[in-house]
Amino acid sequence: LRFKVNYRGVDMEKNCNNCLLNGTFICNHRSGIIYCTDWSGIPYLDVMFHLQKDLQTKLKAYPILFDEQYIKDMVLATQVELTELLNETPWKPWKKNQKLNREKYLEEMADVWHFIINLCLVAGITPDELFAAYTKKNKINVDRNKRGY
């Protein structure tokens, strides 16, 4: 069987169990969906966006572009997850013997990323666009720091 795969805007055809950009894929012959089992060599943000889009599709929760209520829901969910993240840190100055729970902290951070990626998907933002916006803003912040901002 051959399957069409779209990776970063490039349509490619692959045979079952072939390798795409070092990612080993498993094909579901009934649905034609290709599942990746080895993401090595594929940029992390691309993987995260792909997995989140796939999850949203399976949940039948894939958003309509610029759906205002969906955006509000995702912002609120992100805020809740950030609060849960904070609760895993020793932020209470009045409490003694606090420790960072790194395992739970990491889990909450992953939850935050789920909702941030959903916010990107609803706006049609690609991993490349997010990376470009991040690096542009990072440069601005570095320049501000140099000027004593």
Backbone as ProteinMPNN parsed JSONL, in Angstrom:
{"seq_chain_A": "LRFKVNYRGVDMEKNCNNCLLNGTFICNHRSGIIYCTDWSGIPYLDVMFHLQKDLQTKLKAYPILFDEQYIKDMVLATQVELTELLNETPWKPWKKNQKLNREKYLEEMADVWHFIINLCLVAGITPDELFAAYTKKNKINVDRNKRGY", "coords_chain_A": {"N_chain_A": [[0.829, -1.191, 0.0], [0.376, 2.264, -0.697], [0.764, 5.464, 0.736], [-0.265, 8.826, 0.982], [1.536, 11.454, 2.333], [1.739, 14.478, 4.076], [4.226, 16.605, 4.778], [5.342, 19.4, 6.287], [4.184, 20.988, 4.285], [4.895, 19.653, 1.98], [3.941, 17.262, -0.252], [4.256, 13.827, -0.083], [4.772, 10.507, -1.192], [4.622, 7.375, 0.327], [5.589, 4.007, 0.971], [4.069, 1.42, 2.964], [5.483, 1.045, 6.167], [7.784, 2.322, 5.432], [10.323, 4.84, 5.654], [10.13, 8.215, 6.63], [11.8, 11.091, 6.486], [13.496, 10.177, 8.582], [11.564, 9.312, 10.337], [9.781, 6.606, 11.496], [6.967, 5.047, 10.285], [3.752, 3.672, 11.069], [1.14, 2.116, 9.423], [-2.386, 2.405, 9.417], [-4.387, 0.284, 7.983], [-7.132, 0.233, 7.493], [-8.11, 2.863, 7.86], [-6.25, 4.41, 6.576], [-4.645, 6.104, 7.91], [-1.54, 7.316, 9.035], [0.7, 6.496, 11.507], [3.296, 7.747, 13.425], [6.187, 6.223, 14.712], [8.736, 6.754, 15.361], [10.19, 9.651, 15.893], [12.643, 10.788, 15.495], [14.912, 13.123, 14.161], [13.008, 14.818, 13.109], [11.892, 18.112, 13.493], [11.165, 19.213, 16.816], [8.965, 20.984, 17.43], [7.381, 20.679, 15.141], [6.62, 18.019, 15.428], [5.165, 18.142, 17.842], [3.026, 19.866, 17.102], [1.877, 18.295, 15.084], [1.07, 15.99, 16.536], [-0.759, 17.154, 18.336], [-2.677, 18.246, 16.616], [-3.612, 15.883, 15.496], [-4.681, 14.662, 17.801], [-6.747, 16.508, 18.443], [-8.33, 16.173, 16.191], [-9.121, 13.481, 16.47], [-10.629, 13.758, 18.791], [-12.676, 15.116, 17.788], [-12.628, 17.829, 18.062], [-11.439, 19.743, 16.624], [-10.633, 23.028, 15.919], [-12.516, 25.734, 14.396], [-11.125, 28.152, 12.269], [-10.105, 31.012, 13.992], [-12.203, 30.919, 15.899], [-13.939, 32.485, 18.288], [-14.998, 31.728, 20.852], [-13.737, 29.284, 21.277], [-11.087, 30.144, 21.408], [-11.197, 31.7, 23.758], [-11.809, 29.635, 25.586], [-9.475, 28.064, 25.373], [-7.504, 29.863, 26.242], [-8.321, 30.232, 28.899], [-8.06, 27.573, 29.81], [-5.301, 27.299, 29.529], [-4.427, 29.17, 31.437], [-5.381, 27.936, 33.776], [-3.858, 25.58, 33.748], [-1.309, 26.718, 34.015], [-1.524, 27.696, 36.605], [-1.741, 25.274, 37.969], [0.797, 24.341, 37.385], [2.346, 26.217, 38.786], [1.615, 25.466, 41.368], [3.171, 23.26, 41.763], [5.604, 24.174, 42.436], [7.929, 25.599, 44.829], [6.621, 28.134, 45.883], [5.488, 29.497, 48.008], [6.32, 31.752, 50.381], [5.939, 31.649, 53.125], [5.792, 29.024, 53.837], [7.543, 26.274, 55.091], [10.134, 23.903, 54.163], [9.606, 23.356, 51.429], [9.508, 21.795, 48.249], [10.431, 21.423, 44.838], [8.376, 19.607, 42.745], [9.462, 17.927, 40.367], [8.622, 15.995, 38.472], [5.793, 16.218, 38.398], [5.688, 18.912, 37.756], [6.782, 18.897, 35.174], [4.796, 17.392, 33.891], [2.587, 19.148, 34.095], [3.611, 21.252, 32.598], [3.64, 20.075, 30.074], [0.881, 19.881, 29.709], [0.265, 22.613, 29.524], [1.522, 23.208, 27.099], [-0.098, 21.728, 25.328], [-2.455, 23.284, 25.223], [-1.453, 25.754, 24.362], [-0.54, 25.08, 21.823], [-3.01, 24.408, 20.7], [-4.091, 26.985, 20.622], [-2.439, 28.094, 18.685], [-3.136, 26.5, 16.476], [-5.849, 27.208, 16.083], [-5.557, 29.728, 15.119], [-4.266, 29.337, 12.794], [-1.52, 29.269, 12.852], [1.69, 28.186, 12.081], [4.318, 25.81, 13.036], [6.769, 26.837, 12.085], [6.164, 29.564, 11.772], [5.622, 30.263, 14.431], [8.135, 29.798, 15.584], [9.645, 31.712, 14.159], [8.403, 34.094, 15.053], [8.985, 33.907, 17.758], [11.836, 33.997, 17.787], [12.231, 36.535, 16.694], [11.019, 38.184, 18.648], [12.62, 37.468, 20.799], [15.076, 38.583, 20.072], [14.398, 41.307, 20.206], [13.897, 41.493, 22.972], [16.454, 40.888, 24.003], [17.897, 43.063, 22.984], [16.549, 45.144, 24.342], [17.286, 44.535, 26.957], [20.023, 45.033, 26.846], [19.956, 47.765, 26.606], [19.143, 48.489, 29.092], [16.467, 48.318, 29.727]], "CA_chain_A": [[0.0, 0.0, 0.0], [1.074, 3.545, -0.682], [0.021, 6.499, 1.426], [0.206, 10.192, 0.786], [1.886, 12.107, 3.582], [2.104, 15.878, 3.907], [5.159, 17.033, 5.813], [5.768, 20.787, 6.097], [3.688, 21.499, 3.018], [5.396, 18.869, 0.855], [3.259, 15.982, -0.388], [5.171, 12.734, -0.376], [4.146, 9.194, -1.155], [5.48, 6.403, 0.991], [5.071, 2.661, 1.154], [3.916, 1.004, 4.355], [6.688, 0.744, 6.929], [8.943, 3.054, 4.952], [10.818, 5.883, 6.539], [9.958, 9.571, 6.135], [12.638, 12.002, 7.263], [13.94, 9.413, 9.747], [10.439, 8.92, 11.182], [9.236, 5.326, 11.093], [5.522, 5.155, 10.349], [2.913, 2.481, 11.037], [-0.077, 2.461, 8.704], [-3.652, 1.78, 9.758], [-4.86, -0.031, 6.639], [-8.555, 0.537, 7.343], [-8.375, 4.301, 7.765], [-5.232, 5.076, 5.785], [-3.91, 7.035, 8.765], [-0.17, 6.892, 9.287], [1.157, 6.837, 12.844], [4.749, 7.753, 13.517], [6.717, 5.538, 15.889], [10.091, 7.249, 15.629], [10.203, 11.027, 15.429], [14.006, 11.315, 15.462], [15.253, 13.838, 12.944], [11.954, 15.76, 12.755], [11.909, 19.169, 14.51], [10.244, 18.973, 17.923], [7.713, 21.739, 17.313], [6.577, 20.039, 14.102], [6.062, 16.797, 16.022], [4.15, 18.531, 18.821], [1.868, 20.367, 16.37], [1.257, 17.156, 14.407], [0.392, 15.151, 17.526], [-1.899, 17.885, 18.89], [-3.704, 18.31, 15.567], [-4.163, 14.536, 15.415], [-5.52, 14.473, 18.99], [-7.949, 17.326, 18.303], [-9.147, 15.545, 15.161], [-9.718, 12.283, 17.078], [-11.622, 14.203, 19.769], [-13.652, 15.91, 17.039], [-12.577, 19.154, 18.679], [-10.569, 20.59, 15.818], [-11.314, 24.318, 15.894], [-12.71, 26.56, 13.207], [-10.177, 29.263, 12.359], [-10.484, 32.221, 14.72], [-13.419, 30.718, 16.69], [-13.714, 33.299, 19.486], [-15.273, 30.979, 22.081], [-12.671, 28.292, 21.414], [-9.898, 30.875, 21.864], [-11.407, 32.001, 25.177], [-11.697, 28.378, 26.333], [-8.08, 27.631, 25.402], [-6.762, 30.79, 27.105], [-8.675, 29.882, 30.274], [-7.436, 26.283, 30.114], [-3.866, 27.57, 29.691], [-4.26, 29.823, 32.74], [-5.589, 26.914, 34.81], [-2.685, 24.696, 33.75], [-0.19, 27.477, 34.576], [-1.727, 27.703, 38.058], [-1.361, 23.933, 38.428], [2.255, 24.324, 37.283], [2.833, 26.996, 39.921], [1.399, 24.689, 42.592], [4.224, 22.237, 41.878], [6.844, 24.872, 42.777], [7.956, 26.125, 46.206], [6.41, 29.569, 45.739], [4.908, 30.085, 49.224], [7.427, 32.147, 51.258], [5.609, 31.362, 54.524], [5.778, 27.577, 54.058], [8.887, 25.689, 55.185], [10.387, 22.583, 53.583], [8.979, 23.197, 50.122], [10.372, 21.227, 47.212], [9.888, 21.344, 43.49], [8.023, 18.273, 42.283], [9.855, 18.046, 38.967], [7.815, 15.1, 37.635], [4.475, 16.849, 38.212], [5.958, 20.171, 37.062], [6.936, 18.553, 33.761], [3.481, 16.985, 33.406], [1.784, 20.36, 33.934], [4.191, 21.993, 31.482], [3.133, 19.43, 28.858], [-0.512, 20.31, 29.567], [0.293, 23.993, 29.04], [1.855, 23.168, 25.67], [-1.27, 21.271, 24.574], [-3.372, 24.395, 24.989], [-0.764, 26.765, 23.549], [-0.577, 24.607, 20.433], [-4.387, 24.597, 20.24], [-4.238, 28.413, 20.293], [-1.768, 28.287, 17.391], [-3.929, 25.839, 15.436], [-7.08, 27.962, 15.816], [-5.175, 30.934, 14.395], [-3.566, 28.957, 11.577], [-0.086, 29.515, 13.042], [2.497, 26.985, 11.881], [5.515, 25.768, 13.876], [7.779, 27.751, 11.534], [5.756, 30.943, 12.095], [5.812, 30.452, 15.876], [9.575, 29.897, 15.802], [10.088, 33.012, 13.643], [7.91, 35.137, 15.96], [9.738, 33.774, 19.005], [13.214, 34.491, 17.617], [12.143, 37.982, 16.493], [10.759, 38.791, 19.956], [13.803, 37.223, 21.624], [16.07, 39.605, 19.706], [13.914, 42.569, 20.793], [14.116, 41.426, 24.419], [17.898, 40.97, 24.242], [18.266, 44.463, 22.735], [16.006, 45.931, 25.445], [18.12, 44.257, 28.124], [21.299, 45.74, 26.648], [19.696, 49.196, 26.813], [18.718, 48.691, 30.466], [14.992, 48.39, 29.73]], "C_chain_A": [[0.867, 1.245, 0.0], [0.156, 4.564, -0.029], [0.601, 7.85, 1.089], [0.413, 10.815, 2.156], [2.24, 13.543, 3.266], [2.992, 16.25, 5.078], [5.667, 18.405, 5.454], [5.414, 21.297, 4.7], [4.157, 20.738, 1.789], [4.655, 17.541, 0.836], [4.264, 14.924, -0.804], [4.374, 11.436, -0.369], [5.128, 8.213, -0.561], [4.796, 5.053, 1.027], [4.893, 2.385, 2.634], [5.28, 0.669, 4.93], [7.947, 1.373, 6.347], [9.27, 4.17, 5.93], [10.626, 7.24, 5.873], [10.758, 10.502, 7.03], [13.047, 11.388, 8.597], [12.808, 9.051, 10.695], [9.867, 7.62, 10.673], [7.73, 5.353, 11.316], [4.864, 3.789, 10.337], [1.605, 2.89, 10.378], [-1.269, 1.709, 9.269], [-4.352, 1.529, 8.429], [-6.334, 0.283, 6.433], [-8.799, 2.016, 7.112], [-7.392, 5.022, 6.847], [-4.428, 6.087, 6.586], [-2.532, 6.459, 9.056], [0.238, 7.398, 10.667], [2.671, 6.742, 12.894], [5.186, 7.081, 14.805], [8.12, 6.001, 16.238], [10.207, 8.635, 15.028], [11.611, 11.602, 15.327], [14.281, 11.976, 14.113], [14.197, 14.826, 12.489], [11.916, 16.822, 13.847], [10.803, 18.999, 15.545], [8.923, 19.716, 17.794], [6.811, 21.137, 16.248], [5.894, 18.797, 14.649], [4.926, 17.167, 16.963], [2.884, 19.043, 18.13], [1.129, 19.213, 15.691], [0.456, 16.308, 15.394], [-0.847, 15.85, 18.089], [-3.032, 17.987, 17.873], [-4.389, 16.956, 15.431], [-5.098, 14.26, 16.596], [-6.827, 15.25, 18.853], [-8.896, 16.729, 17.257], [-9.85, 14.309, 15.723], [-10.809, 12.643, 18.071], [-12.785, 14.94, 19.108], [-13.767, 17.314, 17.618], [-11.693, 20.094, 17.884], [-11.274, 21.913, 15.571], [-11.492, 24.912, 14.502], [-11.748, 27.74, 13.361], [-10.813, 30.472, 13.027], [-11.844, 32.113, 15.42], [-13.214, 31.394, 18.05], [-13.937, 32.525, 20.788], [-14.186, 29.939, 22.328], [-11.4, 28.963, 21.933], [-10.025, 31.205, 23.339], [-11.232, 30.751, 26.03], [-10.247, 27.935, 26.461], [-7.223, 28.558, 26.262], [-7.048, 30.465, 28.562], [-8.027, 28.561, 30.681], [-5.932, 26.448, 30.329], [-3.593, 28.205, 31.042], [-4.413, 28.823, 33.883], [-4.371, 26.004, 34.903], [-1.459, 25.416, 34.301], [-0.299, 27.578, 36.097], [-1.357, 26.35, 38.644], [0.158, 23.764, 38.392], [2.876, 25.056, 38.474], [2.701, 26.218, 41.227], [2.443, 23.59, 42.798], [5.577, 22.857, 42.202], [6.782, 25.359, 44.226], [7.795, 27.641, 46.224], [5.899, 30.25, 47.009], [6.012, 30.45, 50.212], [7.179, 31.815, 52.73], [5.666, 29.872, 54.859], [7.199, 27.035, 54.048], [8.928, 24.334, 54.494], [9.627, 22.349, 52.273], [9.994, 22.613, 49.144], [9.646, 21.262, 45.876], [9.592, 19.885, 43.18], [8.241, 18.268, 40.772], [8.981, 17.199, 38.043], [6.436, 15.72, 37.358], [4.61, 18.181, 37.477], [6.043, 19.924, 35.554], [5.591, 18.157, 33.146], [2.583, 18.205, 33.165], [2.301, 21.212, 32.779], [3.714, 21.391, 30.15], [1.671, 19.809, 28.622], [-0.599, 21.73, 29.025], [0.553, 24.008, 27.533], [0.685, 22.686, 24.824], [-2.176, 22.454, 24.227], [-2.735, 25.517, 24.184], [-0.779, 26.342, 22.08], [-1.992, 24.716, 19.875], [-4.627, 26.053, 19.847], [-3.548, 28.746, 18.974], [-2.62, 27.705, 16.267], [-5.168, 26.647, 15.07], [-6.785, 29.249, 15.048], [-4.437, 30.621, 13.098], [-2.07, 29.199, 11.64], [0.67, 28.199, 12.918], [3.675, 26.977, 12.855], [6.596, 26.739, 13.393], [7.439, 29.202, 11.864], [5.963, 31.229, 13.578], [7.294, 30.624, 16.192], [10.101, 31.261, 15.33], [9.641, 34.149, 14.564], [8.679, 35.106, 17.272], [11.147, 34.366, 18.854], [13.236, 36.002, 17.388], [11.946, 38.686, 17.837], [11.941, 38.596, 20.9], [14.873, 38.264, 21.353], [15.674, 40.961, 20.292], [14.189, 42.591, 22.287], [15.594, 41.525, 24.785], [18.362, 42.417, 24.058], [17.771, 45.369, 23.854], [16.875, 45.764, 26.699], [19.438, 44.991, 28.027], [21.155, 47.232, 26.903], [19.218, 49.495, 28.229], [17.214, 48.838, 30.623], [14.405, 47.69, 30.919]], "O_chain_A": [[1.938, 1.284, 0.606], [-1.061, 4.537, -0.211], [1.812, 7.999, 0.931], [-0.445, 10.708, 3.033], [2.959, 13.811, 2.303], [2.563, 16.215, 6.231], [6.345, 18.575, 4.441], [6.22, 21.942, 4.029], [3.849, 21.136, 0.665], [4.728, 16.775, 1.797], [5.023, 15.105, -1.756], [3.41, 11.296, 0.384], [6.312, 8.214, -0.897], [3.571, 4.967, 1.103], [5.505, 3.051, 3.468], [6.125, 0.081, 4.256], [9.058, 0.999, 6.724], [8.557, 4.394, 6.908], [10.923, 7.4, 4.689], [10.426, 10.681, 8.202], [12.943, 12.041, 9.635], [13.073, 8.523, 11.775], [9.495, 7.54, 9.502], [7.27, 5.651, 12.418], [5.343, 2.861, 9.685], [1.023, 3.911, 10.744], [-1.177, 0.518, 9.566], [-4.857, 2.466, 7.812], [-6.749, 0.571, 5.31], [-9.608, 2.386, 6.261], [-7.673, 6.13, 6.39], [-3.627, 6.836, 6.027], [-2.384, 5.26, 9.293], [0.13, 8.59, 10.955], [3.251, 5.753, 12.447], [4.622, 7.337, 15.868], [8.635, 5.67, 17.306], [10.31, 8.789, 13.811], [11.76, 12.802, 15.094], [13.924, 11.444, 13.061], [14.449, 15.607, 11.571], [11.908, 16.473, 15.028], [9.661, 18.686, 15.209], [7.864, 19.132, 18.026], [5.594, 21.087, 16.43], [4.721, 18.552, 14.366], [3.846, 16.58, 16.898], [1.778, 18.685, 18.536], [-0.101, 19.158, 15.719], [-0.692, 15.951, 15.128], [-1.876, 15.207, 18.296], [-4.203, 17.835, 18.221], [-5.608, 16.888, 15.27], [-6.177, 13.695, 16.419], [-7.899, 14.707, 19.119], [-10.115, 16.775, 17.419], [-11.04, 14.11, 15.481], [-11.803, 11.927, 18.189], [-13.747, 15.336, 19.768], [-14.846, 17.905, 17.659], [-11.246, 21.12, 18.397], [-12.397, 21.928, 15.067], [-10.731, 24.633, 13.575], [-11.58, 28.266, 14.462], [-11.913, 30.894, 12.672], [-12.563, 33.107, 15.523], [-12.414, 30.932, 18.863], [-13.15, 32.654, 21.726], [-13.763, 29.739, 23.467], [-10.716, 28.416, 22.798], [-9.076, 31.016, 24.1], [-10.583, 30.796, 27.075], [-9.826, 27.482, 27.526], [-6.309, 28.092, 26.943], [-6.128, 30.425, 29.379], [-7.498, 28.449, 31.788], [-5.354, 25.81, 31.209], [-2.64, 27.83, 31.724], [-3.654, 28.865, 34.851], [-3.903, 25.691, 35.998], [-0.645, 24.798, 34.986], [0.713, 27.548, 36.798], [-0.73, 26.281, 39.701], [0.735, 23.119, 39.266], [3.821, 24.563, 39.091], [3.572, 26.3, 42.093], [2.574, 23.056, 43.899], [6.588, 22.156, 42.24], [5.695, 25.512, 44.783], [8.741, 28.358, 46.549], [5.883, 31.479, 47.072], [6.593, 29.557, 50.829], [8.131, 31.712, 53.503], [5.598, 29.496, 56.029], [7.967, 27.295, 53.122], [7.896, 23.702, 54.269], [9.078, 21.271, 52.048], [11.186, 22.909, 49.213], [8.423, 21.146, 45.802], [10.46, 19.025, 43.335], [7.33, 18.564, 39.999], [8.636, 17.639, 36.946], [5.976, 15.739, 36.216], [3.751, 18.539, 36.671], [5.449, 20.654, 34.761], [5.284, 18.538, 32.016], [1.899, 18.281, 32.145], [1.512, 21.827, 32.061], [3.418, 22.127, 29.209], [1.26, 20.031, 27.483], [-1.434, 22.022, 28.169], [-0.11, 24.728, 26.786], [0.487, 23.179, 23.714], [-2.609, 22.604, 23.084], [-3.42, 26.168, 23.395], [-1.008, 27.169, 21.198], [-2.171, 25.076, 18.712], [-5.294, 26.324, 18.848], [-4.028, 29.597, 18.226], [-2.805, 28.34, 15.228], [-5.509, 26.764, 13.893], [-7.674, 29.798, 14.396], [-4.027, 31.534, 12.381], [-1.416, 29.323, 10.605], [0.328, 27.214, 13.573], [4.002, 28.01, 13.438], [7.259, 27.387, 14.202], [8.328, 29.985, 12.2], [6.425, 32.31, 13.946], [7.667, 31.496, 16.978], [10.905, 31.89, 16.018], [10.415, 35.069, 14.827], [8.992, 36.154, 17.836], [11.591, 35.145, 19.698], [14.159, 36.679, 17.84], [12.625, 39.67, 18.131], [12.23, 39.472, 21.715], [15.505, 38.772, 22.279], [16.523, 41.682, 20.817], [14.663, 43.596, 22.816], [15.947, 42.173, 25.77], [19.124, 42.937, 24.873], [18.494, 46.271, 24.278], [17.158, 46.732, 27.405], [19.925, 45.521, 29.026], [22.092, 47.89, 27.355], [18.915, 50.647, 28.54], [16.754, 49.444, 31.591], [13.184, 47.656, 31.075]]}, "name": "protein", "num_of_chains": 1, "seq": "LRFKVNYRGVDMEKNCNNCLLNGTFICNHRSGIIYCTDWSGIPYLDVMFHLQKDLQTKLKAYPILFDEQYIKDMVLATQVELTELLNETPWKPWKKNQKLNREKYLEEMADVWHFIINLCLVAGITPDELFAAYTKKNKINVDRNKRGY"}
